[in-house]
C-alpha positions as CSV (number, residue, x, y, z in Angstrom):
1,X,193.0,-9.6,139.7
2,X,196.3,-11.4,140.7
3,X,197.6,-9.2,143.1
4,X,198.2,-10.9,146.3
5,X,195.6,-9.8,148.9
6,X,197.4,-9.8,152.4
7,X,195.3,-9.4,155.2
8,X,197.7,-10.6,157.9
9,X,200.0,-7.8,156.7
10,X,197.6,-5.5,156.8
11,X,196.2,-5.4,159.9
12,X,199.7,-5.1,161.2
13,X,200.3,-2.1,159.0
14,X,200.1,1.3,161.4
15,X,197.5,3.3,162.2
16,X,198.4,5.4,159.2
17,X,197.7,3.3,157.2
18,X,194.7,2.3,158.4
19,X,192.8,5.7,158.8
20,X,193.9,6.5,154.8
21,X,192.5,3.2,153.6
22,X,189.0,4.1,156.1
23,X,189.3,7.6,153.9
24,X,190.2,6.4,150.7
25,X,186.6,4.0,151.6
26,X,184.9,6.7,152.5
27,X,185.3,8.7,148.7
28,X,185.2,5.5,147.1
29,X,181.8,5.0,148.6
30,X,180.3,8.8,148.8
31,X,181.7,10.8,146.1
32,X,182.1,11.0,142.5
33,X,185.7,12.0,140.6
34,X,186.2,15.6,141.2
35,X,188.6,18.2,140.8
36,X,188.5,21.9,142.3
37,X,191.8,22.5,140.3
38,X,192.5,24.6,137.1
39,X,191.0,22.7,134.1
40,X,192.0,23.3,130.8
41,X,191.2,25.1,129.1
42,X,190.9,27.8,131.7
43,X,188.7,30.5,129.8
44,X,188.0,30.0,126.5
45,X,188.1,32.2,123.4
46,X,190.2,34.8,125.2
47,X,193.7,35.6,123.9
48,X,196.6,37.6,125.3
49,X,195.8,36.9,128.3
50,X,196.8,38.2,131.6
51,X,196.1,37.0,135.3
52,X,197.6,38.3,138.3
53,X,196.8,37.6,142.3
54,X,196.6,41.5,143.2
55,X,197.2,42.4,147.0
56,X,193.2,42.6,147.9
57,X,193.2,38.5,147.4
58,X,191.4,38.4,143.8
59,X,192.9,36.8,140.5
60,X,192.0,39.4,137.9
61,X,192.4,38.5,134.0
62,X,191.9,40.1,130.7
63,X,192.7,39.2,127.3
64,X,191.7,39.9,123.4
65,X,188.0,38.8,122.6
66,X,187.7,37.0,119.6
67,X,185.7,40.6,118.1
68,X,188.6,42.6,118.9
69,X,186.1,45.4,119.8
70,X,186.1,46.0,123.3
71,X,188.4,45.8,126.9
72,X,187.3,43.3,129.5
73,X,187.8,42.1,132.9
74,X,186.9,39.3,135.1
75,X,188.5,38.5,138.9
76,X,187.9,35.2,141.0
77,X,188.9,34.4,144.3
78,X,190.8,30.9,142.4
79,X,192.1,30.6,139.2
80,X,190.0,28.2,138.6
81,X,187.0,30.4,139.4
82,X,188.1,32.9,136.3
83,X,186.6,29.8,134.0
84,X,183.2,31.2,135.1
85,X,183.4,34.5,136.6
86,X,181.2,37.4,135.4
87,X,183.5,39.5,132.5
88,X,182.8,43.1,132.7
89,X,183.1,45.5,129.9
90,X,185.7,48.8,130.3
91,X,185.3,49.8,127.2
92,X,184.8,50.0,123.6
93,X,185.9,51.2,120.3
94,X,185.0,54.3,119.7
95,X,182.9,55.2,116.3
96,X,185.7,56.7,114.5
97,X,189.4,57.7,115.0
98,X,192.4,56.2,115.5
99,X,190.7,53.6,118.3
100,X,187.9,52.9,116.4
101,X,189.5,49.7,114.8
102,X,190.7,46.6,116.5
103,X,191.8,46.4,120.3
104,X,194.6,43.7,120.8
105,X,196.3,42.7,124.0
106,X,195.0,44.5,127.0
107,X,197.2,44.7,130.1
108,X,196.2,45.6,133.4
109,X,198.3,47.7,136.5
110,X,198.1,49.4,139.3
111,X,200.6,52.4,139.1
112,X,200.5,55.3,141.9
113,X,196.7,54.3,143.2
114,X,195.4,54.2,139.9
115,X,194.3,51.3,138.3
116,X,195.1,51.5,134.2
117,X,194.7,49.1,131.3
118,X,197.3,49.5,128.3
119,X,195.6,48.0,125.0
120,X,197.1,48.3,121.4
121,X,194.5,50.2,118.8
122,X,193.9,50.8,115.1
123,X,191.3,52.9,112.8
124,X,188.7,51.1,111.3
125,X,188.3,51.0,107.8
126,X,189.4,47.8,106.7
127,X,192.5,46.9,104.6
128,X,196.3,47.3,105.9
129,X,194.6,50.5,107.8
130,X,193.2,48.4,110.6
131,X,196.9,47.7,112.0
132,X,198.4,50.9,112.4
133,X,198.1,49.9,115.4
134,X,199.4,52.1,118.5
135,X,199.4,51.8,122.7
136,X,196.5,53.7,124.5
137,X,195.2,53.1,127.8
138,X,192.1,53.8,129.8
139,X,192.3,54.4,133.9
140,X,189.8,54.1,136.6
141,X,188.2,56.3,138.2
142,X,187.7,54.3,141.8
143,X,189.6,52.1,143.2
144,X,187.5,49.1,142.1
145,X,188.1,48.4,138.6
146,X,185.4,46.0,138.7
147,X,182.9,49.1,139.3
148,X,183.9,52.6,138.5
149,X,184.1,53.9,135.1
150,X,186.6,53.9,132.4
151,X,187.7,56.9,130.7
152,X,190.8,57.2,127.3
153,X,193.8,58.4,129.5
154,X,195.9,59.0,125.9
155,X,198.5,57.6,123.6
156,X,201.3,56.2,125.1
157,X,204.7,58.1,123.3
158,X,207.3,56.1,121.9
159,X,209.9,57.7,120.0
160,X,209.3,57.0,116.7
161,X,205.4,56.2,116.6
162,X,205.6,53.8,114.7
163,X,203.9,50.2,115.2
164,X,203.9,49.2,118.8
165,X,201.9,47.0,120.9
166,X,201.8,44.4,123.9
167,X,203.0,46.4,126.7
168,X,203.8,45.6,129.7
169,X,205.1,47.2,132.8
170,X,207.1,45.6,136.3
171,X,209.4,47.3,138.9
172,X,212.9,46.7,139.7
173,X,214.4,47.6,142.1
174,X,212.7,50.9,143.2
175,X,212.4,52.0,139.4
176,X,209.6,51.2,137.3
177,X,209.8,50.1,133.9
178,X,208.0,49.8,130.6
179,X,208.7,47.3,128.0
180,X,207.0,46.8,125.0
181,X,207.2,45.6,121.1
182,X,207.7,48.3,117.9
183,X,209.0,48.1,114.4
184,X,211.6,50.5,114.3
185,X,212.5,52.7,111.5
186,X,215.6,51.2,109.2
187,X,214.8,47.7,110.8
188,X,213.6,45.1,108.5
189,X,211.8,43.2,111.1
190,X,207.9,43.8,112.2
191,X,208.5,44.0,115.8
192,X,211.6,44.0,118.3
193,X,211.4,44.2,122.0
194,X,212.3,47.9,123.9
195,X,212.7,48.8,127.4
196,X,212.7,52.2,129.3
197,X,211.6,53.5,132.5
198,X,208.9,55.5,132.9
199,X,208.2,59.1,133.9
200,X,204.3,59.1,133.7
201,X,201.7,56.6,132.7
202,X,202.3,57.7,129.2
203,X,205.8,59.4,129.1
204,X,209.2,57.3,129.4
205,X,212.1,58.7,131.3
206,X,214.9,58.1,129.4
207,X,215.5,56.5,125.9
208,X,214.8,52.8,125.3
209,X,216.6,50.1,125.2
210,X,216.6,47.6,122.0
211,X,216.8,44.6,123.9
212,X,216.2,41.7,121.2
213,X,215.6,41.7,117.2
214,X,214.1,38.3,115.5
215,X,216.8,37.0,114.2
216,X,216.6,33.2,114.8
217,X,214.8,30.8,112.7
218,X,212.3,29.7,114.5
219,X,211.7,33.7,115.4
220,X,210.7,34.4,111.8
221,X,208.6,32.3,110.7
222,X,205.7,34.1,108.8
223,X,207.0,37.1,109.9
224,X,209.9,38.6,111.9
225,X,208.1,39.1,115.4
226,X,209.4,39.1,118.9
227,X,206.1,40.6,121.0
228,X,204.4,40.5,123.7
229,X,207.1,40.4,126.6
230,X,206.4,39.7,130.6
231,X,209.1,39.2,133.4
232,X,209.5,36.8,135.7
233,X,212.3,38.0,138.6
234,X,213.6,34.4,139.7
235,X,216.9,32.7,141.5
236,X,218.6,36.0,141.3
237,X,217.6,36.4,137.4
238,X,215.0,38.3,135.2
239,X,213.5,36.1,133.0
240,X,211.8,37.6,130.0
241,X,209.1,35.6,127.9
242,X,208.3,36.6,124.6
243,X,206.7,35.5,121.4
244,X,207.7,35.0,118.2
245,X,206.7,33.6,114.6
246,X,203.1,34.1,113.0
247,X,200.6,33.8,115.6
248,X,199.7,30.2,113.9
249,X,201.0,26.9,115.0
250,X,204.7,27.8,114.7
251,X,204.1,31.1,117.5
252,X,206.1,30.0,120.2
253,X,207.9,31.6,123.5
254,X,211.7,32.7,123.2
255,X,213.4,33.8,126.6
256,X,216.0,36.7,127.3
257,X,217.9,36.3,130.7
258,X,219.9,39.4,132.9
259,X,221.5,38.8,136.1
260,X,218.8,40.7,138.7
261,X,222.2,43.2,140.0
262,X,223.3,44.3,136.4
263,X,221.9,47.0,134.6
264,X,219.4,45.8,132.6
265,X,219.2,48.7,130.4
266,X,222.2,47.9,128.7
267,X,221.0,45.2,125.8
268,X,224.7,43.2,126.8
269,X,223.5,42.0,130.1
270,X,221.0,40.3,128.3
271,X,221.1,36.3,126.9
272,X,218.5,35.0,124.5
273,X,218.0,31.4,124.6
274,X,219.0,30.2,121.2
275,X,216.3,27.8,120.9
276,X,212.6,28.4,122.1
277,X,211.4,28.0,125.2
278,X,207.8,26.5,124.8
279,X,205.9,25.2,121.5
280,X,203.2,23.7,120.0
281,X,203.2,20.0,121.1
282,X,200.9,17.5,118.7
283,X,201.3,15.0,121.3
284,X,199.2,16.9,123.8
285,X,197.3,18.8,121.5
286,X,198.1,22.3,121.5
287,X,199.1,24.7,119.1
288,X,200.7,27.8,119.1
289,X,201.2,28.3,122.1
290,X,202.2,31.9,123.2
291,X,201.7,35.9,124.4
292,X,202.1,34.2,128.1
293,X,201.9,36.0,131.3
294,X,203.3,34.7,134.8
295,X,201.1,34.7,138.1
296,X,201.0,32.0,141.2
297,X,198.6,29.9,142.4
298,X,196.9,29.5,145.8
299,X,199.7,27.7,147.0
300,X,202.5,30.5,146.2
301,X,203.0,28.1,143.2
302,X,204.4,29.9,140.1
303,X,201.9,29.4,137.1
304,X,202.1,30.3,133.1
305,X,199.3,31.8,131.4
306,X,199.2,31.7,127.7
307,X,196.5,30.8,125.1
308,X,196.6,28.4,122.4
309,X,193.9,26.4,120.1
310,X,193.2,22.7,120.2
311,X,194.2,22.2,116.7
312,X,196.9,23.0,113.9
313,X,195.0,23.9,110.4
314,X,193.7,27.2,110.0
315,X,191.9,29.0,107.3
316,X,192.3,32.4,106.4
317,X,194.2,34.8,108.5
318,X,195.1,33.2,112.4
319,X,194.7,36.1,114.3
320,X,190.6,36.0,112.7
321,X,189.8,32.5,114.1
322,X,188.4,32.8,117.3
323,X,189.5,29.7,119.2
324,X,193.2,30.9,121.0
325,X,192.1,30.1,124.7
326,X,193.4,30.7,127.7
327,X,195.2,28.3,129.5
328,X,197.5,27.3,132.5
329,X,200.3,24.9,134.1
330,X,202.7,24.7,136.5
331,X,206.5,25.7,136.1
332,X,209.2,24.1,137.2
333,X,213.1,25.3,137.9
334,X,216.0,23.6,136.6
335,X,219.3,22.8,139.1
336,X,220.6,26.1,137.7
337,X,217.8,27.9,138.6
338,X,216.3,28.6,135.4
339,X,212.8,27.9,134.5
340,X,211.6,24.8,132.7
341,X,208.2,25.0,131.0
342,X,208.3,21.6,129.6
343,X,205.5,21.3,126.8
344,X,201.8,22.4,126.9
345,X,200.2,20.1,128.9
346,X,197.3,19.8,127.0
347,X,193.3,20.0,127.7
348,X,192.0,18.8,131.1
349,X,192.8,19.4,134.9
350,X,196.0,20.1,135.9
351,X,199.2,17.5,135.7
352,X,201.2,16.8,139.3
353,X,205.2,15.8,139.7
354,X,204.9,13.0,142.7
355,X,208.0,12.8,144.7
356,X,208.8,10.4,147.5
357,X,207.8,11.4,151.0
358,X,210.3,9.5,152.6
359,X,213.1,7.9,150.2
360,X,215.1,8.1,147.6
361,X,215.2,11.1,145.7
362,X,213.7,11.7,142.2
363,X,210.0,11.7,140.8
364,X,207.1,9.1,139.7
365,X,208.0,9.5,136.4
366,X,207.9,6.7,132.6
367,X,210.4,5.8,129.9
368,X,208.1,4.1,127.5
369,X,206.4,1.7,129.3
370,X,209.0,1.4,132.2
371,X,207.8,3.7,135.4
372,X,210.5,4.6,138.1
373,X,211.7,7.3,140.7
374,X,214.3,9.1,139.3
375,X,215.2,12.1,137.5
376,X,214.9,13.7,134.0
377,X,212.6,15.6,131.1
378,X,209.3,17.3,133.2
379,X,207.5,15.6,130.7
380,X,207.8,12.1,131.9
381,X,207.4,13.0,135.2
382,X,203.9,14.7,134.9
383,X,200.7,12.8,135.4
384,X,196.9,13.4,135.2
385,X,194.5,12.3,137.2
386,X,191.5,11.0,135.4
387,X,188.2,9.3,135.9
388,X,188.6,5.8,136.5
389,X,186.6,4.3,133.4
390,X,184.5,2.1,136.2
391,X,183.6,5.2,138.2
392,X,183.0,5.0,141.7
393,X,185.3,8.0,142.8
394,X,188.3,6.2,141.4
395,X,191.3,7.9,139.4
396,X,193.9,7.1,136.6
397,X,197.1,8.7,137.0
398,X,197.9,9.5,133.0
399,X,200.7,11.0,132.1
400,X,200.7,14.0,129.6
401,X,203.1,12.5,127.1
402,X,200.7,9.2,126.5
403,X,197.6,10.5,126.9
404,X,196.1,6.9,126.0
405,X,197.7,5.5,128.8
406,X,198.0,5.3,132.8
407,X,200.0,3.8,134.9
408,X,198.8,-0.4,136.1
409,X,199.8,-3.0,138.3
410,X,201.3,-6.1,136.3
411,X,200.5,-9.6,137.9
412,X,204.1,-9.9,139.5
413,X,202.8,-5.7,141.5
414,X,205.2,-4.2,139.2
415,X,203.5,-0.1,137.8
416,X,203.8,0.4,134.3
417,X,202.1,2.2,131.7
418,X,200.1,0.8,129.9
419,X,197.6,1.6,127.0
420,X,193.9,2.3,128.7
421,X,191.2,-0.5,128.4
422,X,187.8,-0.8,129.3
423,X,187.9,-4.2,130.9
424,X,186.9,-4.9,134.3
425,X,190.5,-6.5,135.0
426,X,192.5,-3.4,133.8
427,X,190.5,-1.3,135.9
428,X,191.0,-3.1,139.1
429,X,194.8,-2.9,138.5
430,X,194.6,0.7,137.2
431,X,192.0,2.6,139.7
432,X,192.9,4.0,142.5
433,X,191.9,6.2,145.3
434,X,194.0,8.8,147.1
435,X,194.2,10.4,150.6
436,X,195.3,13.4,150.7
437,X,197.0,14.6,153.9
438,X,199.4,17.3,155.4
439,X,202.2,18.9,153.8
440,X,201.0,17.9,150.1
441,X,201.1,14.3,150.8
442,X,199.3,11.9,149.2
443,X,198.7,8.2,149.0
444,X,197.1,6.0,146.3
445,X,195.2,2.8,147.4
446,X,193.8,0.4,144.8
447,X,190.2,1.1,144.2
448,X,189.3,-2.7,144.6
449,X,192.1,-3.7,146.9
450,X,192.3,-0.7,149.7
451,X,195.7,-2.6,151.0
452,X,197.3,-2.4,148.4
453,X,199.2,0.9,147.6
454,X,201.4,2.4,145.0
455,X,204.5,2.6,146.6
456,X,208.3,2.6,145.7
457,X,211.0,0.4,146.5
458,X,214.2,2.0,145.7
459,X,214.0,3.2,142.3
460,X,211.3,0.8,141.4
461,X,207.4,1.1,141.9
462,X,204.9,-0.9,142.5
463,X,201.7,-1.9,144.0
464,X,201.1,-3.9,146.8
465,X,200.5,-4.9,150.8
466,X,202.7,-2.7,153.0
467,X,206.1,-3.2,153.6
468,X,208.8,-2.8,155.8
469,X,208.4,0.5,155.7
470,X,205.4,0.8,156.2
471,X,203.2,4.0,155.6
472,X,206.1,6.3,154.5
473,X,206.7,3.8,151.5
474,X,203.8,4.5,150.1
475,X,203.4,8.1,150.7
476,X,204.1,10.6,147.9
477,X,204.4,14.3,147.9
478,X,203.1,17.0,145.0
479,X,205.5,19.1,143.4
């Protein structure tokens, strides 16, 4: 260990400083790594998914089961409770008929006191029968979904009954809306996206609007799909997610925008993002990422829910292998006001963006192996905290882009990244512990030098004794 080790300096740091490295002791000594976080991924096995934070304080999900035979439904206090709540089921297939096949895509709401789940549905039988599929839903009978009994409601009506699945419904300003995916007759496509409001559960209210046919390249791959939709209102916008491609590793998100004051049943107040908006990333490991949802986390955070598999190479038909899990990250706003969902983060607790408490302004964030505070792609600003490899309560701070490496102390203090080792000297320049206090800050002390602290200069980072600034140079806050 080369870092100089300051004493003199350190007992004239403040009192800050000295009741975070007493803390930072205090883990170091009595606690093992642990994160109460999101981990992913969140549930696994469960596709389609859809969480939400309902008013009564519970996170409730759903999603497609791997047996596409029934409707579930699980609710935790956290999201990252859901990983091993108790699942419920509503409902299931019935013997014969036309939702006696597969059930895809369930969606939950709560529309005039009455809690109802939309779901898509085909005959069974086998052969191209199984997808002609439709929208049904099932409502509640009580107001505790987790409890009362589930009962067929109907067939949702669409003008042309034709193919139609992953529904969804919002409200905007005072009128409530229903948007959903159908292949419409005289369309060569296999889905497009359509919007109307609604008059009843299972009735619309005026004809729909055509917002978006698959047109793009990277919409058609496999087939010619834009599905599975879900709003976001945002910075004066509506954002709408959806997913196109085969639901292999080239399904990925595409993103129509409408100013929040136009009329967004007119298909020419709406822009679609000419490239997509989230993909499969080999780097972290996840592919096909897709049929996304939006809720927030306990902070009032704004998360993305989606599923996607650990690796690229299927056999057979992708929507038979089982392994699309749910999973969950942040999301972040460009200048403009437009959201930024960077790349799949990949499996493990959740990524932070550290920002400077007091200083310049810009994130922790790498350029190869240079680390800074500045400004540019979320991906290099995003960092996973890890088991130290000698244990003891310490952390790595990885970020997602190099998963094989963490940020280290150099012998002249200087943070860079660096790839991971086992040896007792990288660890003491690469462990730390953190103190976590008000207002999201957070502080990293050396795990074998509590005086020494990850801190920025300026632009530059490093680690070492305090210095004129004191405290505040060292102190970080999570975004």
């Amino acid at each position: 260990m080369m870092i100089t080790f300051d004493r003199r300096l350190f007992l004239a740091a403040t009192a800050g400083s000295l009741v975070a490295a007493r803390a930072a002791a205090q883990r170091r000594e009595g606690s093992a790594f642990a994160d109460t976080g999101p981990v992913n991924p969140l549930v696994r096995q469960r596709a389609d998914a859809q969480i939400f934070l309902h008013d009564d304080g519970w996170y409730y999900m759903t999603g497609s089961v791997p047996e596409y035979d029934r409707l579930v439904l699980r609710r935790a206090r956290t999201l990252a409770e859901l990983s091993t709540a108790p699942e419920r089921i509503l409902w299931r297939h019935q013997a014969s008929g036309p939702m006696s096949g597969f059930l895809w895509a369930p969606e939950l709401h709560l529309i005039d006191g009455k809690w109802i789940m939309y779901f898509a549905a085909g005959p069974s039988g086998g052969g191209e029968d199984v997808f002609r599929i439709r929208t049904y839903a099932v409502v509640c009978d009580g107001p505790d979904p987790m409890r009362e009994t589930w009962s067929v409601l109907g067939k949702f009506q669409t003008p042309w009954d034709g193919f139609n699945l992953d529904s969804t419904v919002f409200t905007h300003r005072g009128t409530r809306y229903f948007c959903w995916a159908e292949r419409e007759p005289g369309i060569d496509t296999n889905s497009n996206l359509y919007l109307a409001p609604l008059a009843s559960p299972l009735t619309l209210a005026a004809k729909p609007a055509r917002l978006t046919v698959p047109t793009l390249d990277w919409e058609v791959h496999g087939f010619k799909v834009a599905e599975a939709p879900a709003v976001l209102a945002r910075n004066g916008r509506l954002f709408l997610t959806y997913s196109a491609s085969a639901t292999d590793a080239r399904y990925c998100l595409g993103m129509l925008t409408c100013p929040d004051d136009a009329d967004i049943m007119n298909p020419a107040n709406w822009t679609k993002s000419q490239e997509p908006v989230f993909t499969s990333s080999s780097v972290t490991g996840v592919y096909g990422p897709g049929h996304n949802s939006f809720t927030m986390d306990e902070h009032g955070r704004d998360i993305l829910v989606y599923h996607g598999r650990d690796y690229a190479a299927i056999e057979g038909d992708p929507l038979f292998d089982p392994n699309r899990h749910t999973r969950v990250q942040r999301i972040y706003y460009r200048g403009d006001g437009t959201p930024d969902f960077g790349i799949p983060v990949g499996n493990g607790p959740l990524p932070d963006r550290l920002v400077p408490a007091f200083g310049p302004q810009g994130f922790l964030m790498h350029g190869g192996d240079r680390v800074r505070i500045g400004n540019g792609a979320i991906t290099a600003s995003q960092f996973r905290a890890v088991p130290g490899r000698a244990g003891g309560g310490s952390e790595m701070l990885v970020p997602i882009d190099a998963p094989d490496h963490c940020l280290a102390a150099g012998e002249d203090g200087q943070v860079r990244l660096a790839p991971i080792a086992d040896t007792p000297d990288f660890q003491a320049r690469a462990g730390f512990v953190r103190d976590t206090g008000g207002d999201g800050e957070v502080r990293f002390a050396l795990a074998d030098r509590l005086d020494q602290y990850l801190q920025h200069r300026g632009e530059s980072v490093m680690v070492g004794a305090l210095g004129a600034a004191g405290i505040a140079g060292a102190t970080f806050r999570i975004r």
